[in-house]
PDB file of C-alpha atoms and ligand atoms in Angstrom:
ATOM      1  CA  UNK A  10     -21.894  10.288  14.478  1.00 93.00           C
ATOM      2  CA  UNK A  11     -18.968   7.443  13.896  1.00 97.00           C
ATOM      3  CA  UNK A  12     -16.770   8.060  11.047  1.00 98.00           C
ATOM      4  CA  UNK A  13     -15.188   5.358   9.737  1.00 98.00           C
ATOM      5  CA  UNK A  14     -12.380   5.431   7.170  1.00 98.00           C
ATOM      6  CA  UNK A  15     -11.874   2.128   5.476  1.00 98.00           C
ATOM      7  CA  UNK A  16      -8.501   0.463   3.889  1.00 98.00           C
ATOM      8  CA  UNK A  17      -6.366   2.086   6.191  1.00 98.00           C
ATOM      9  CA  UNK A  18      -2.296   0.481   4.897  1.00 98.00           C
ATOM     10  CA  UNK A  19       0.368   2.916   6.510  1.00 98.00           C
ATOM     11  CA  UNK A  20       0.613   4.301   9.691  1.00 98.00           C
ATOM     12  CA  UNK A  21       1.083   7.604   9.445  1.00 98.00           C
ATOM     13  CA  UNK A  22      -1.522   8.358   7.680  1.00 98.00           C
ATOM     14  CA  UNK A  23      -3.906   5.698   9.867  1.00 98.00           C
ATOM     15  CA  UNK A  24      -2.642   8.129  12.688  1.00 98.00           C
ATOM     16  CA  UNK A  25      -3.509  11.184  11.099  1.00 98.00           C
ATOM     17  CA  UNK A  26      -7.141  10.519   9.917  1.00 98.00           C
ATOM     18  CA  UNK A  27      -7.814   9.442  13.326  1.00 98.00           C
ATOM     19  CA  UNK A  28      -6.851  12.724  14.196  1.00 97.00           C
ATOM     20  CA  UNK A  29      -8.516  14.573  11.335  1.00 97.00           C
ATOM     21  CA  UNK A  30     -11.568  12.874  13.242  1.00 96.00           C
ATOM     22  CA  UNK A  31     -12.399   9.509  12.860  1.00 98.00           C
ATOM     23  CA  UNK A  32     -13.594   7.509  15.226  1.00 97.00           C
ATOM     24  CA  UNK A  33     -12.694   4.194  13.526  1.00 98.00           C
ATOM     25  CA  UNK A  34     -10.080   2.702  11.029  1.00 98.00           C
ATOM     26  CA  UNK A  35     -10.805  -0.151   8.774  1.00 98.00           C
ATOM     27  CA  UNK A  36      -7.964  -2.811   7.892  1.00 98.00           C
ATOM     28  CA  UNK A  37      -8.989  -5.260   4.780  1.00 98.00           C
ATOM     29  CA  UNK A  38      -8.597  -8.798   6.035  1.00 98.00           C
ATOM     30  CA  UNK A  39      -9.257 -10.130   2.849  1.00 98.00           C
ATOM     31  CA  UNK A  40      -6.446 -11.286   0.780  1.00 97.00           C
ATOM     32  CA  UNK A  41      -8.159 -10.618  -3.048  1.00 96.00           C
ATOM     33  CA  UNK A  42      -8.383  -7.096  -1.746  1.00 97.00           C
ATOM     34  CA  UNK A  43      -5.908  -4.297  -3.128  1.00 97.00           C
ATOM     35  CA  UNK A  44      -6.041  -2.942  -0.026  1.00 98.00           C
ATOM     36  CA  UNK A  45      -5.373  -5.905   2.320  1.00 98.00           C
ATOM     37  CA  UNK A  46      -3.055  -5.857   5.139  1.00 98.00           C
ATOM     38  CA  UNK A  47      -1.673  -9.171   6.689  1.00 98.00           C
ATOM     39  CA  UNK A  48      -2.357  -9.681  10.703  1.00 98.00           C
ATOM     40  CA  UNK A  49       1.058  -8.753  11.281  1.00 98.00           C
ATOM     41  CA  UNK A  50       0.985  -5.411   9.942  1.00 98.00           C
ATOM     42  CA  UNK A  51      -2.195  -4.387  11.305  1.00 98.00           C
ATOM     43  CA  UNK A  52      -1.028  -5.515  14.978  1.00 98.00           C
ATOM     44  CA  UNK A  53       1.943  -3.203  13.677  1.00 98.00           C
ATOM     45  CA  UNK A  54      -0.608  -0.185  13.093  1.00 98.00           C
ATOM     46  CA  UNK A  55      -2.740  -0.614  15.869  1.00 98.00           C
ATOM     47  CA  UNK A  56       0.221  -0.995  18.258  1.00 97.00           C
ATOM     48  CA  UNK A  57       1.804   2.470  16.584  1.00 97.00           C
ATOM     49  CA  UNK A  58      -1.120   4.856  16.960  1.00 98.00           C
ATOM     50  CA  UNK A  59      -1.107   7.571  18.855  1.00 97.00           C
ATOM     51  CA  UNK A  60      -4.541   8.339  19.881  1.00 94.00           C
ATOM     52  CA  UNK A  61      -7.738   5.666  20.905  1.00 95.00           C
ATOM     53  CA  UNK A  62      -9.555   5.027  17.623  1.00 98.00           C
ATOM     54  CA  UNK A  63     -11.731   1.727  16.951  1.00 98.00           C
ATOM     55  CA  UNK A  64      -9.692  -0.764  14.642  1.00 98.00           C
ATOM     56  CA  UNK A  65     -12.295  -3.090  12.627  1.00 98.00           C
ATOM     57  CA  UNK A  66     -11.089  -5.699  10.627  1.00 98.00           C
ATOM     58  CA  UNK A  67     -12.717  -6.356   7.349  1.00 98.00           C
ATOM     59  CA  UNK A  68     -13.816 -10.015   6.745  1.00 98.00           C
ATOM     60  CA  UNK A  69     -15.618 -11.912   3.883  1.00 98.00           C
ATOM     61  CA  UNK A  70     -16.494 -15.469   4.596  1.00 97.00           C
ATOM     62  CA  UNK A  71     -13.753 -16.376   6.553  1.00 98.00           C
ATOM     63  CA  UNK A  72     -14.048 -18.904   9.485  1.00 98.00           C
ATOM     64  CA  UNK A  73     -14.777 -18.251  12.894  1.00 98.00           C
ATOM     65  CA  UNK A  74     -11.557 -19.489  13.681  1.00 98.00           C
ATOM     66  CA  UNK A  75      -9.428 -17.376  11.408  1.00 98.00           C
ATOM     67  CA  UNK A  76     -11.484 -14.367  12.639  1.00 98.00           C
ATOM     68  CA  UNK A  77     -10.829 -15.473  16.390  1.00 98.00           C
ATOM     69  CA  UNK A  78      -7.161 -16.245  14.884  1.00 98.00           C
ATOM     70  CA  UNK A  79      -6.905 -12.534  13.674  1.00 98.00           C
ATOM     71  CA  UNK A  80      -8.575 -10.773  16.713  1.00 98.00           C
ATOM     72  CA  UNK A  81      -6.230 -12.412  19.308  1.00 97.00           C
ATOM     73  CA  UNK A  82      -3.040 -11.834  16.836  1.00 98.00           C
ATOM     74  CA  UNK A  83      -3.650  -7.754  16.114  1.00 98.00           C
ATOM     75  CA  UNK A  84      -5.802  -5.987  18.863  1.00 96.00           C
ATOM     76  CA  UNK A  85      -8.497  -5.417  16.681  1.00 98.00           C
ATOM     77  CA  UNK A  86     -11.580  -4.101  18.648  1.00 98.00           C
ATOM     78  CA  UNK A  87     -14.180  -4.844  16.170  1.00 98.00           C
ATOM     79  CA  UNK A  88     -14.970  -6.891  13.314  1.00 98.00           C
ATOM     80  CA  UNK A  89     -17.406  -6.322  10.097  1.00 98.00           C
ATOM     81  CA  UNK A  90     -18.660  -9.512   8.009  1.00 98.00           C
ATOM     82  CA  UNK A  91     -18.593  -8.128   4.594  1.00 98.00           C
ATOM     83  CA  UNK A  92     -19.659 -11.628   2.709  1.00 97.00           C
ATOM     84  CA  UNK A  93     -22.560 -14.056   2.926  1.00 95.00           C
ATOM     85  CA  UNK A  94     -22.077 -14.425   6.993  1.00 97.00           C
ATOM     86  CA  UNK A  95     -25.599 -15.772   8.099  1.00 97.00           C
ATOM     87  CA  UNK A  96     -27.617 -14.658  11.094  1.00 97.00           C
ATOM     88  CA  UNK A  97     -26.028 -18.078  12.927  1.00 98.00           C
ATOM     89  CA  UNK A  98     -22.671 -17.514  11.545  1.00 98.00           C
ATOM     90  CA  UNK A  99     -22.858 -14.119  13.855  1.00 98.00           C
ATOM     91  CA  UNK A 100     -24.134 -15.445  16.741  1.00 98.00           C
ATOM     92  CA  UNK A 101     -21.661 -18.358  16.811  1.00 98.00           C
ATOM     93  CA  UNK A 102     -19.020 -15.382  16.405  1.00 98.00           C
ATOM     94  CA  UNK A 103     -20.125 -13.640  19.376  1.00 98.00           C
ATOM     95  CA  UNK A 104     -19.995 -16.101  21.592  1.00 97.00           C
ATOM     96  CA  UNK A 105     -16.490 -17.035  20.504  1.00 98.00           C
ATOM     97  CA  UNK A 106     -15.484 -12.964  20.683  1.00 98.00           C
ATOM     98  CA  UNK A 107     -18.035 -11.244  23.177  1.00 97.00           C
ATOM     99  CA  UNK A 108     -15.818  -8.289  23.591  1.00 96.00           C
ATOM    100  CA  UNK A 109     -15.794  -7.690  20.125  1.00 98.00           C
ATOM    101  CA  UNK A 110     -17.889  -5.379  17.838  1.00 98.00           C
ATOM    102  CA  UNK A 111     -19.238  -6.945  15.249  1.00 98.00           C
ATOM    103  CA  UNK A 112     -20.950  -4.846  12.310  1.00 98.00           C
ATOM    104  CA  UNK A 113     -22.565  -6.860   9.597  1.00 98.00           C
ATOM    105  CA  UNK A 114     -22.357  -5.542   6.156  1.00 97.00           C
ATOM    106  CA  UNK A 115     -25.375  -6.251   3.751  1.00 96.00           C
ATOM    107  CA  UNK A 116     -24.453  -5.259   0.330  1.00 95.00           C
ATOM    108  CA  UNK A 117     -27.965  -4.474  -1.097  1.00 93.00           C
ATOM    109  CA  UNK A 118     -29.025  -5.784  -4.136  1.00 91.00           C
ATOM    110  CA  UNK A 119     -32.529  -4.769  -3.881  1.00 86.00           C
ATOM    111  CA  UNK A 120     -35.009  -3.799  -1.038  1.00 85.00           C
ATOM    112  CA  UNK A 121     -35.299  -7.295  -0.195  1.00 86.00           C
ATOM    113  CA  UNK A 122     -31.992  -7.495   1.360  1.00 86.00           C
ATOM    114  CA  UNK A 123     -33.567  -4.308   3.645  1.00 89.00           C
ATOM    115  CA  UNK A 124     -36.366  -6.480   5.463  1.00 86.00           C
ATOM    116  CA  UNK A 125     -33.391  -9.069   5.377  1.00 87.00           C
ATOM    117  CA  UNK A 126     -31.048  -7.263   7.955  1.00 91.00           C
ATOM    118  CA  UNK A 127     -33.538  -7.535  10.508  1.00 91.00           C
ATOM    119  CA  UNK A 128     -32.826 -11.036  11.186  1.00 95.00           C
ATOM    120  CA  UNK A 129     -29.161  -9.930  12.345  1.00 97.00           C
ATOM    121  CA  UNK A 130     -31.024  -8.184  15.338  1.00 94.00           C
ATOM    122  CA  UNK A 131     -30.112 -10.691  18.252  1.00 94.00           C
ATOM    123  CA  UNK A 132     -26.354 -11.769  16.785  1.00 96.00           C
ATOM    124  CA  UNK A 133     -24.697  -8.270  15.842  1.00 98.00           C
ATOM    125  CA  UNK A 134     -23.921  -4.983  17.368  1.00 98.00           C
ATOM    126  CA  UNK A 135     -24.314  -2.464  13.634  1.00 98.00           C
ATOM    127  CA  UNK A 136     -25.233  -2.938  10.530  1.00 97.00           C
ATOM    128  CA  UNK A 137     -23.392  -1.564   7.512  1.00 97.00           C
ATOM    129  CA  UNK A 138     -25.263  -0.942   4.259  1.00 96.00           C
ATOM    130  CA  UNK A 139     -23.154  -1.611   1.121  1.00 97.00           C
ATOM    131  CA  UNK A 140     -23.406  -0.652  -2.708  1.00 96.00           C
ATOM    132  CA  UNK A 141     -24.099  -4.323  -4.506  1.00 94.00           C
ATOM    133  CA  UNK A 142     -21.013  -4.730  -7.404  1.00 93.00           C
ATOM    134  CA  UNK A 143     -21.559  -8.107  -9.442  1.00 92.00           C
ATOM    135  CA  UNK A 144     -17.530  -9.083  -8.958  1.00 93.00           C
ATOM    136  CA  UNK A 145     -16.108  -6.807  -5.853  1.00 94.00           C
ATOM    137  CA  UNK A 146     -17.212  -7.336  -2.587  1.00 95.00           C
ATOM    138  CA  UNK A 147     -16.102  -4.085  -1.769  1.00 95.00           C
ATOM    139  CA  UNK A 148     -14.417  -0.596  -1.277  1.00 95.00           C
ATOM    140  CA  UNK A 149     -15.935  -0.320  -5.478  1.00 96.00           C
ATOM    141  CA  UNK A 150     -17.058   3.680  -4.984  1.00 97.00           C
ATOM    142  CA  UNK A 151     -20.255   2.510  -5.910  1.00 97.00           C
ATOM    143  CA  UNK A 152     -23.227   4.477  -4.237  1.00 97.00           C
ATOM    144  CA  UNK A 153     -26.417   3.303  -3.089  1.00 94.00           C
ATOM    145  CA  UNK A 154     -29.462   4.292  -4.540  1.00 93.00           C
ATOM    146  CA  UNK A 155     -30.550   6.293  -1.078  1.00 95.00           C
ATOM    147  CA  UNK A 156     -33.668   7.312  -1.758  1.00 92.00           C
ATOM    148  CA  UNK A 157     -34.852   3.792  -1.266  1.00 91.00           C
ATOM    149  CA  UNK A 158     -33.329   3.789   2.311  1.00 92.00           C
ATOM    150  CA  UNK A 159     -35.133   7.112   3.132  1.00 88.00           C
ATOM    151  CA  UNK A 160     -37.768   4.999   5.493  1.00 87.00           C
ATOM    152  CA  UNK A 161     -35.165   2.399   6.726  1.00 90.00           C
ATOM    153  CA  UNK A 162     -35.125   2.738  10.405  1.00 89.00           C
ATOM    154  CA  UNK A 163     -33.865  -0.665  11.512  1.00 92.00           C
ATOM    155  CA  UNK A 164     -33.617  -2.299  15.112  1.00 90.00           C
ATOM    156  CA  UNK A 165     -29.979  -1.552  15.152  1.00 96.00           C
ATOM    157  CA  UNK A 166     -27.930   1.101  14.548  1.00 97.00           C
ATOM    158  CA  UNK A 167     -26.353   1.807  11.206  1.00 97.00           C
ATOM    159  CA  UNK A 168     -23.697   2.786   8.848  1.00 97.00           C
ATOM    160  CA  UNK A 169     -23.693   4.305   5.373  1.00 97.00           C
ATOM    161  CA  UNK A 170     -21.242   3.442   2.897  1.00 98.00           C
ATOM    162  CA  UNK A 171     -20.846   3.296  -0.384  1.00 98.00           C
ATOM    163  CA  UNK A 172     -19.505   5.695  -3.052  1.00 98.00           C
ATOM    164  CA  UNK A 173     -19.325   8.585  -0.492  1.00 98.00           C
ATOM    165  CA  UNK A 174     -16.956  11.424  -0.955  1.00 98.00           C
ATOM    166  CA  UNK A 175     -16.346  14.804   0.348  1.00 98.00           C
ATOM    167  CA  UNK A 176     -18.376  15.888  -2.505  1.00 97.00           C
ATOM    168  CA  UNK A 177     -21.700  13.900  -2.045  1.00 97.00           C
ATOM    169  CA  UNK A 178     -21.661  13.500   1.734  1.00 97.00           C
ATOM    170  CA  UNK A 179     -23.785  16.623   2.160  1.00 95.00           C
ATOM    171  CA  UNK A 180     -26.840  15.408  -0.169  1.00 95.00           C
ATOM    172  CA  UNK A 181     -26.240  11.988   1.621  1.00 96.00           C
ATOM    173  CA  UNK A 182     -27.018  13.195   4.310  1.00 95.00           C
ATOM    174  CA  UNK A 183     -29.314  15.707   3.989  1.00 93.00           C
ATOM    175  CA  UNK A 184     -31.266  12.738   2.852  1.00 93.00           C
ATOM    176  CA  UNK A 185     -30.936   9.949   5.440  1.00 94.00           C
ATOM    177  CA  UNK A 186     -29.763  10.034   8.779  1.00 93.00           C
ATOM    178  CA  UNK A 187     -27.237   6.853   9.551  1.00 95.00           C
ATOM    179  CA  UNK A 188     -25.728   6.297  12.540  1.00 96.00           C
ATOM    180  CA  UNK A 189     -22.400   7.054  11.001  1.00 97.00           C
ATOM    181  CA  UNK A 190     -20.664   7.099   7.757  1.00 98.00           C
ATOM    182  CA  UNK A 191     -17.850   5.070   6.314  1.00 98.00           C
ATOM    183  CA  UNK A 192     -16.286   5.911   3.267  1.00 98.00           C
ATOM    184  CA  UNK A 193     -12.575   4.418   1.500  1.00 98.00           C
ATOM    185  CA  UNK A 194     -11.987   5.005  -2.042  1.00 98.00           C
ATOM    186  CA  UNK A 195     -14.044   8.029  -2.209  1.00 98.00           C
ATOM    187  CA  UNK A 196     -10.947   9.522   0.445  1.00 98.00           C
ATOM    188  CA  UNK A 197      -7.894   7.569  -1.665  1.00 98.00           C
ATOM    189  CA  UNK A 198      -5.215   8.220  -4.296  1.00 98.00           C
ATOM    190  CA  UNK A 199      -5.429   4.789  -5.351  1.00 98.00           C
ATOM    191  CA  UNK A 200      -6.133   1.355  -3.523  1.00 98.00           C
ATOM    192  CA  UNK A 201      -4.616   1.940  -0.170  1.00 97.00           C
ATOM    193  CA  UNK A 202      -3.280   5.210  -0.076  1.00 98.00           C
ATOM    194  CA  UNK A 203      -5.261   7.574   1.622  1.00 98.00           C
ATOM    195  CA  UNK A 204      -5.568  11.337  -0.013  1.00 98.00           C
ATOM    196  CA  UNK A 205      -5.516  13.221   3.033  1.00 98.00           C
ATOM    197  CA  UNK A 206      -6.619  16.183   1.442  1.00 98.00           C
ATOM    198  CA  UNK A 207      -9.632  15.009   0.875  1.00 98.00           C
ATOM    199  CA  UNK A 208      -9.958  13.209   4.435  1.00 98.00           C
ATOM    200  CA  UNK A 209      -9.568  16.877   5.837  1.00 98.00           C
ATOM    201  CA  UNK A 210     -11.846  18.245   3.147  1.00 98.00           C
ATOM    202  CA  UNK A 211     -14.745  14.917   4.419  1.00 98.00           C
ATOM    203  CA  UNK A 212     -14.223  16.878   8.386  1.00 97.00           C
ATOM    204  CA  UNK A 213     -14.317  20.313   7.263  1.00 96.00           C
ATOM    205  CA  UNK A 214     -17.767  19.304   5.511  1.00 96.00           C
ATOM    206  CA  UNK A 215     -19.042  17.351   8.589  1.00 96.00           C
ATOM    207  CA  UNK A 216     -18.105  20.190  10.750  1.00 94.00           C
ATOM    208  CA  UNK A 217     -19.612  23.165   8.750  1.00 91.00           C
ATOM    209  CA  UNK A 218     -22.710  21.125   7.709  1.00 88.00           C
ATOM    210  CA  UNK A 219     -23.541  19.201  11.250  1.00 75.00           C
ATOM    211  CA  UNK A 220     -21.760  21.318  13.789  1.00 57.00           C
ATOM    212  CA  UNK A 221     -19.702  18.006  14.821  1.00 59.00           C
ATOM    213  CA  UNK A 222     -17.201  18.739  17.623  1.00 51.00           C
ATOM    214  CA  UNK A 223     -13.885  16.874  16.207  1.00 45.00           C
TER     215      UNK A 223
HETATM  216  O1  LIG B 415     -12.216  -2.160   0.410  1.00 97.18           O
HETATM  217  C1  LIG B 415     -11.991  -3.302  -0.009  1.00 97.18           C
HETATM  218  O2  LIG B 415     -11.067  -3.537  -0.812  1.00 97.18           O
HETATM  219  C2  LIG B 415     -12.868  -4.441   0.424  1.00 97.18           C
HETATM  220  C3  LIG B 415     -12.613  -5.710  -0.086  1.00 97.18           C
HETATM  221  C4  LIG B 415     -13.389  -6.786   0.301  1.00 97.18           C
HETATM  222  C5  LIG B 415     -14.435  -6.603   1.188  1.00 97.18           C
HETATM  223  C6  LIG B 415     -14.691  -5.338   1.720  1.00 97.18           C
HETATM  224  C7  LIG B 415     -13.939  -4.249   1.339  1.00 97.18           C
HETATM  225  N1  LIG B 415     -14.204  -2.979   1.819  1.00 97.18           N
HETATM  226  C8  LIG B 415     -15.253  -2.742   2.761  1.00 97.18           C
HETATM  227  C9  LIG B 415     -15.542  -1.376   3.210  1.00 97.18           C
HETATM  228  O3  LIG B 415     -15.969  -1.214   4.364  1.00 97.18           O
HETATM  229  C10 LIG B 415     -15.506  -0.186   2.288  1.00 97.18           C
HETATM  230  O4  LIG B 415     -15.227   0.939   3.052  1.00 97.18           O
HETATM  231  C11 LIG B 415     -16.924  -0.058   1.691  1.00 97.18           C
HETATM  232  O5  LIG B 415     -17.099  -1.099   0.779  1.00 97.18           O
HETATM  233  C12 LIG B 415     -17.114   1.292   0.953  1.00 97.18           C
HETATM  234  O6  LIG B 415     -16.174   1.431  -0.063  1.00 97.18           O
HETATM  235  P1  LIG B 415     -16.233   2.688  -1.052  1.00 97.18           P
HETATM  236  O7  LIG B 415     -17.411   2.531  -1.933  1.00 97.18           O
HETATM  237  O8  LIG B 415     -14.948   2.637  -1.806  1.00 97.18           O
HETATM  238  O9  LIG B 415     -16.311   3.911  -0.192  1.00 97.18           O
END
């Protein structure tokens, strides 16, 4: 299962959550964000990790040329779309980065927006489902109402996010079964900074719970 932690600032502690575990660090790309990080700094905290990890940057209607712009400048192996990024927004993106992962995030509103993601089937790689906040666009701690997801099985993978925290992963997932998780200020001190205590305490539950080999 992927683990993404999201809003990932400083280095050392980018470093050590990738070695806690997880198999991909978000950076915000979006400059309203409390948690944004220019592309010089992220090409700064890709360039100074110590172990592989995926690096997505974070995106919310920005052009395909300032994505393309961003990707080339920091290293970044993935993107997510986290705004209003149409199905043809996506696949113009993909031909412009092909080597690039691009996760769509859907922030859902209501089970509408479910038979919606479908129609990113041919122009992403993952899908990321989103708590809907009337002002934030994300990283709110927000959870999903999962028991509406319980029969989602969509035509490409997916991730969980949302609200999740050491303490509610457990009944998350006991519920649904994503393709991986991805959590940021459920794991945070404030905006930002990372708690690593409870980043270790997120493993130690994924490990006793799923038998994941970290
Ligand atoms: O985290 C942000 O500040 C943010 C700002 C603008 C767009 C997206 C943002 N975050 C996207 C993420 O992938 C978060 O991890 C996701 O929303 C879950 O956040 P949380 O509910 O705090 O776990």
């Amino acid at each position: 299962m992927r683990v993404k932690i999201c809003g990932i600032t400083k280095l050392e502690q980018g470093d050590a959550i990738a070695q806690l575990g997880a198999t991909a660090l978000g950076f915000i790309c979006v400059p309203s964000s409390p948690r944004y990080v220019s592309a010089k700094k992220i090409a700064t905290l890709i360039q100074g990790l110590s172990q592989p990890v995926d690096c997505i940057g974070v995106f919310a209607n920005s052009t395909v040329a300032e994505i393309c712009q961003t990707v080339t400048a920091t290293g970044l192996s993935g993107v997510q779309l986290h705004g209003n990024e149409s199905p043809e927004f996506c696949q113009q993106l993909r031909q412009s980065l092909p080597e690039t992962e691009i996760i769509k995030a859907l922030r859902v509103r209501t089970t509408q927006c479910l038979t919606n993601s479908e129609s990113y089937a041919n122009s992403v790689d993952m899908l990321l489902l989103d708590a809907y906040h009337p002002t934030q666009l994300g990283g709110t701690g927000k959870t999903l109402d999962w028991t509406t997801l319980k029969n989602y099985k969509p035509c490409l993978p997916w991730l969980l996010a949302g609200g999740l925290t050491p303490d509610n992963i457990v009944d998350a997932l006991s519920l649904l079964q994503p393709d991986g998780i991805d959590l940021s200020s459920g794991v945070e001190r404030s905006p930002g900074d990372k708690d690593l205590g409870k980043v270790a305490q997120l493993f130690t539950k994924l490990k006793e719970n799923y038998c994941l080999n970290y």
